[in-house]
Short mmCIF file of N, CA and C in Angstrom, two decimals:
data_model
loop_
_atom_site.label_atom_id
_atom_site.label_comp_id
_atom_site.label_asym_id
_atom_site.label_seq_id
_atom_site.Cartn_x
_atom_site.Cartn_y
_atom_site.Cartn_z
N MET V 1 13.32 -6.83 -14.40
CA MET V 1 14.17 -7.85 -14.94
C MET V 1 13.33 -8.78 -15.81
N ALA V 2 13.83 -9.14 -16.97
CA ALA V 2 13.10 -10.07 -17.85
C ALA V 2 13.70 -11.45 -17.76
N GLU V 3 12.85 -12.42 -17.90
CA GLU V 3 13.28 -13.83 -17.92
C GLU V 3 12.82 -14.43 -19.25
N THR V 4 13.72 -15.14 -19.87
CA THR V 4 13.37 -15.92 -21.06
C THR V 4 13.30 -17.37 -20.65
N ILE V 5 12.18 -18.00 -20.86
CA ILE V 5 12.05 -19.43 -20.60
C ILE V 5 12.49 -20.15 -21.86
N ASN V 6 13.44 -21.02 -21.71
CA ASN V 6 13.97 -21.81 -22.85
C ASN V 6 13.52 -23.26 -22.76
N ALA V 7 13.49 -23.92 -23.89
CA ALA V 7 13.16 -25.35 -23.91
C ALA V 7 14.26 -26.16 -23.23
N ASP V 8 13.85 -27.11 -22.42
CA ASP V 8 14.82 -28.00 -21.76
C ASP V 8 15.22 -29.17 -22.64
N LEU V 9 14.43 -29.47 -23.67
CA LEU V 9 14.67 -30.62 -24.50
C LEU V 9 14.05 -30.41 -25.88
N GLY V 10 14.42 -31.22 -26.83
CA GLY V 10 13.78 -31.19 -28.14
C GLY V 10 12.38 -31.75 -28.01
N ALA V 11 11.41 -31.04 -28.56
CA ALA V 11 10.00 -31.43 -28.41
C ALA V 11 9.14 -30.67 -29.44
N SER V 12 7.87 -31.05 -29.47
CA SER V 12 6.89 -30.32 -30.26
C SER V 12 6.08 -29.44 -29.32
N VAL V 13 5.72 -28.26 -29.76
CA VAL V 13 4.85 -27.36 -28.97
C VAL V 13 3.42 -27.87 -29.17
N TRP V 14 2.83 -28.42 -28.10
CA TRP V 14 1.49 -28.95 -28.16
C TRP V 14 0.43 -27.90 -27.96
N LYS V 15 0.59 -27.11 -26.87
CA LYS V 15 -0.36 -26.04 -26.55
C LYS V 15 0.38 -24.82 -26.05
N VAL V 16 0.01 -23.65 -26.54
CA VAL V 16 0.49 -22.37 -26.01
C VAL V 16 -0.69 -21.77 -25.22
N LEU V 17 -0.45 -21.53 -23.95
CA LEU V 17 -1.56 -21.14 -23.04
C LEU V 17 -1.51 -19.65 -22.67
N VAL V 18 -0.51 -18.88 -23.15
CA VAL V 18 -0.45 -17.49 -22.85
C VAL V 18 -0.16 -16.68 -24.14
N ALA V 19 -0.40 -15.38 -24.07
CA ALA V 19 -0.12 -14.48 -25.16
C ALA V 19 0.54 -13.23 -24.58
N ALA V 20 1.21 -12.45 -25.39
CA ALA V 20 1.80 -11.21 -24.95
C ALA V 20 0.77 -10.36 -24.25
N GLY V 21 1.19 -9.83 -23.10
CA GLY V 21 0.28 -9.00 -22.27
C GLY V 21 -0.36 -9.74 -21.15
N ASP V 22 -0.38 -11.07 -21.20
CA ASP V 22 -1.00 -11.88 -20.13
C ASP V 22 -0.16 -11.79 -18.84
N ALA V 23 -0.85 -11.73 -17.71
CA ALA V 23 -0.19 -11.78 -16.39
C ALA V 23 -0.06 -13.23 -15.99
N VAL V 24 1.09 -13.55 -15.36
CA VAL V 24 1.32 -14.93 -14.86
C VAL V 24 1.80 -14.86 -13.44
N GLU V 25 1.56 -15.91 -12.72
CA GLU V 25 2.01 -16.09 -11.35
C GLU V 25 3.07 -17.19 -11.33
N PRO V 26 3.82 -17.33 -10.25
CA PRO V 26 4.76 -18.45 -10.17
C PRO V 26 4.03 -19.77 -10.39
N ASP V 27 4.65 -20.66 -11.15
CA ASP V 27 4.12 -22.00 -11.44
C ASP V 27 2.92 -21.99 -12.38
N THR V 28 2.62 -20.86 -13.02
CA THR V 28 1.61 -20.82 -14.09
C THR V 28 2.16 -21.62 -15.26
N THR V 29 1.34 -22.53 -15.82
CA THR V 29 1.73 -23.25 -17.02
C THR V 29 1.58 -22.32 -18.19
N VAL V 30 2.68 -22.02 -18.91
CA VAL V 30 2.61 -21.08 -20.02
C VAL V 30 2.49 -21.82 -21.36
N MET V 31 2.94 -23.07 -21.41
CA MET V 31 2.75 -23.91 -22.60
C MET V 31 3.01 -25.35 -22.24
N VAL V 32 2.64 -26.22 -23.13
CA VAL V 32 2.82 -27.65 -22.93
C VAL V 32 3.58 -28.19 -24.13
N LEU V 33 4.71 -28.86 -23.88
CA LEU V 33 5.51 -29.49 -24.91
C LEU V 33 5.14 -30.96 -24.93
N GLU V 34 5.39 -31.61 -26.08
CA GLU V 34 5.12 -33.04 -26.22
C GLU V 34 6.40 -33.69 -26.78
N SER V 35 6.85 -34.70 -26.08
CA SER V 35 8.02 -35.44 -26.51
C SER V 35 7.83 -36.91 -26.17
N MET V 36 7.98 -37.79 -27.14
CA MET V 36 7.84 -39.21 -26.95
C MET V 36 6.52 -39.57 -26.25
N LYS V 37 5.44 -38.90 -26.70
CA LYS V 37 4.07 -39.09 -26.20
C LYS V 37 3.88 -38.68 -24.75
N MET V 38 4.82 -37.90 -24.23
CA MET V 38 4.69 -37.39 -22.88
C MET V 38 4.45 -35.87 -22.96
N GLU V 39 3.50 -35.37 -22.13
CA GLU V 39 3.22 -33.96 -22.05
C GLU V 39 4.12 -33.34 -20.98
N ILE V 40 4.83 -32.28 -21.33
CA ILE V 40 5.76 -31.62 -20.43
C ILE V 40 5.31 -30.17 -20.25
N PRO V 41 4.81 -29.82 -19.06
CA PRO V 41 4.40 -28.44 -18.83
C PRO V 41 5.61 -27.50 -18.66
N VAL V 42 5.49 -26.32 -19.20
CA VAL V 42 6.49 -25.27 -19.07
C VAL V 42 5.94 -24.25 -18.13
N LEU V 43 6.61 -23.99 -17.00
CA LEU V 43 6.09 -23.17 -15.93
C LEU V 43 6.84 -21.84 -15.80
N ALA V 44 6.09 -20.77 -15.46
CA ALA V 44 6.72 -19.51 -15.10
C ALA V 44 7.39 -19.67 -13.74
N GLU V 45 8.53 -19.04 -13.56
CA GLU V 45 9.25 -19.14 -12.29
C GLU V 45 8.85 -18.04 -11.29
N TYR V 46 8.31 -16.90 -11.82
CA TYR V 46 7.86 -15.84 -10.94
C TYR V 46 6.75 -15.07 -11.60
N ALA V 47 6.15 -14.17 -10.80
CA ALA V 47 5.02 -13.36 -11.31
C ALA V 47 5.52 -12.31 -12.27
N GLY V 48 4.69 -12.01 -13.26
CA GLY V 48 5.06 -10.94 -14.19
C GLY V 48 4.08 -10.90 -15.36
N SER V 49 4.54 -10.26 -16.43
CA SER V 49 3.72 -10.09 -17.63
C SER V 49 4.46 -10.71 -18.80
N VAL V 50 3.73 -11.47 -19.61
CA VAL V 50 4.34 -12.05 -20.81
C VAL V 50 4.59 -10.94 -21.81
N THR V 51 5.84 -10.81 -22.25
CA THR V 51 6.19 -9.77 -23.23
C THR V 51 6.35 -10.35 -24.65
N ALA V 52 6.62 -11.66 -24.75
CA ALA V 52 6.74 -12.26 -26.09
C ALA V 52 6.55 -13.76 -26.00
N VAL V 53 5.92 -14.35 -27.01
CA VAL V 53 5.84 -15.79 -27.17
C VAL V 53 6.56 -16.08 -28.48
N HIS V 54 7.64 -16.86 -28.38
CA HIS V 54 8.52 -17.08 -29.53
C HIS V 54 8.13 -18.26 -30.42
N VAL V 55 7.19 -19.08 -30.02
CA VAL V 55 6.83 -20.28 -30.78
C VAL V 55 5.32 -20.40 -30.90
N ALA V 56 4.88 -21.14 -31.90
CA ALA V 56 3.48 -21.40 -32.11
C ALA V 56 3.17 -22.88 -31.93
N GLU V 57 1.90 -23.18 -31.68
CA GLU V 57 1.50 -24.59 -31.57
C GLU V 57 1.89 -25.33 -32.84
N GLY V 58 2.43 -26.52 -32.66
CA GLY V 58 2.85 -27.35 -33.79
C GLY V 58 4.30 -27.19 -34.14
N ALA V 59 4.97 -26.16 -33.62
CA ALA V 59 6.39 -25.93 -33.91
C ALA V 59 7.25 -26.97 -33.23
N THR V 60 8.41 -27.22 -33.77
CA THR V 60 9.39 -28.12 -33.17
C THR V 60 10.48 -27.25 -32.55
N VAL V 61 10.85 -27.53 -31.33
CA VAL V 61 11.92 -26.79 -30.64
C VAL V 61 13.03 -27.71 -30.24
N GLN V 62 14.22 -27.14 -30.11
CA GLN V 62 15.40 -27.87 -29.63
C GLN V 62 15.76 -27.35 -28.26
N ALA V 63 16.53 -28.10 -27.52
CA ALA V 63 16.99 -27.67 -26.19
C ALA V 63 17.67 -26.32 -26.33
N GLY V 64 17.26 -25.40 -25.46
CA GLY V 64 17.86 -24.07 -25.44
C GLY V 64 17.11 -23.03 -26.25
N ASP V 65 16.15 -23.44 -27.08
CA ASP V 65 15.39 -22.51 -27.91
C ASP V 65 14.51 -21.65 -26.98
N PRO V 66 14.41 -20.32 -27.25
CA PRO V 66 13.55 -19.45 -26.44
C PRO V 66 12.08 -19.77 -26.67
N LEU V 67 11.31 -19.80 -25.60
CA LEU V 67 9.87 -20.07 -25.70
C LEU V 67 9.04 -18.84 -25.38
N VAL V 68 9.27 -18.28 -24.22
CA VAL V 68 8.45 -17.16 -23.71
C VAL V 68 9.32 -16.18 -22.94
N ASP V 69 9.07 -14.89 -23.08
CA ASP V 69 9.71 -13.86 -22.27
C ASP V 69 8.71 -13.34 -21.25
N ILE V 70 9.15 -13.21 -20.01
CA ILE V 70 8.31 -12.68 -18.91
C ILE V 70 9.05 -11.55 -18.24
N GLU V 71 8.38 -10.43 -18.07
CA GLU V 71 8.94 -9.23 -17.42
C GLU V 71 8.32 -9.12 -15.99
N GLU V 72 9.21 -8.98 -15.02
CA GLU V 72 8.72 -8.77 -13.64
C GLU V 72 8.13 -7.40 -13.53
N PRO V 73 7.12 -7.25 -12.65
CA PRO V 73 6.46 -5.91 -12.52
C PRO V 73 7.42 -4.92 -11.84
#
């Protein structure tokens, strides 16, 4: 089963910490968003492999925009 992590709010992508092919565990920070000078970590919900990163550092995202796809093993 694949999971797409979507943005919870409008923000700027400050740091992307994973790439396609990377393994993640539950609560792994996959990227950090910045909104109103606050850093908001984006966490994986379960273990798996990153299959796609939809945004790059410096991009602006809106609520609901896809950020990362993770495939369960």
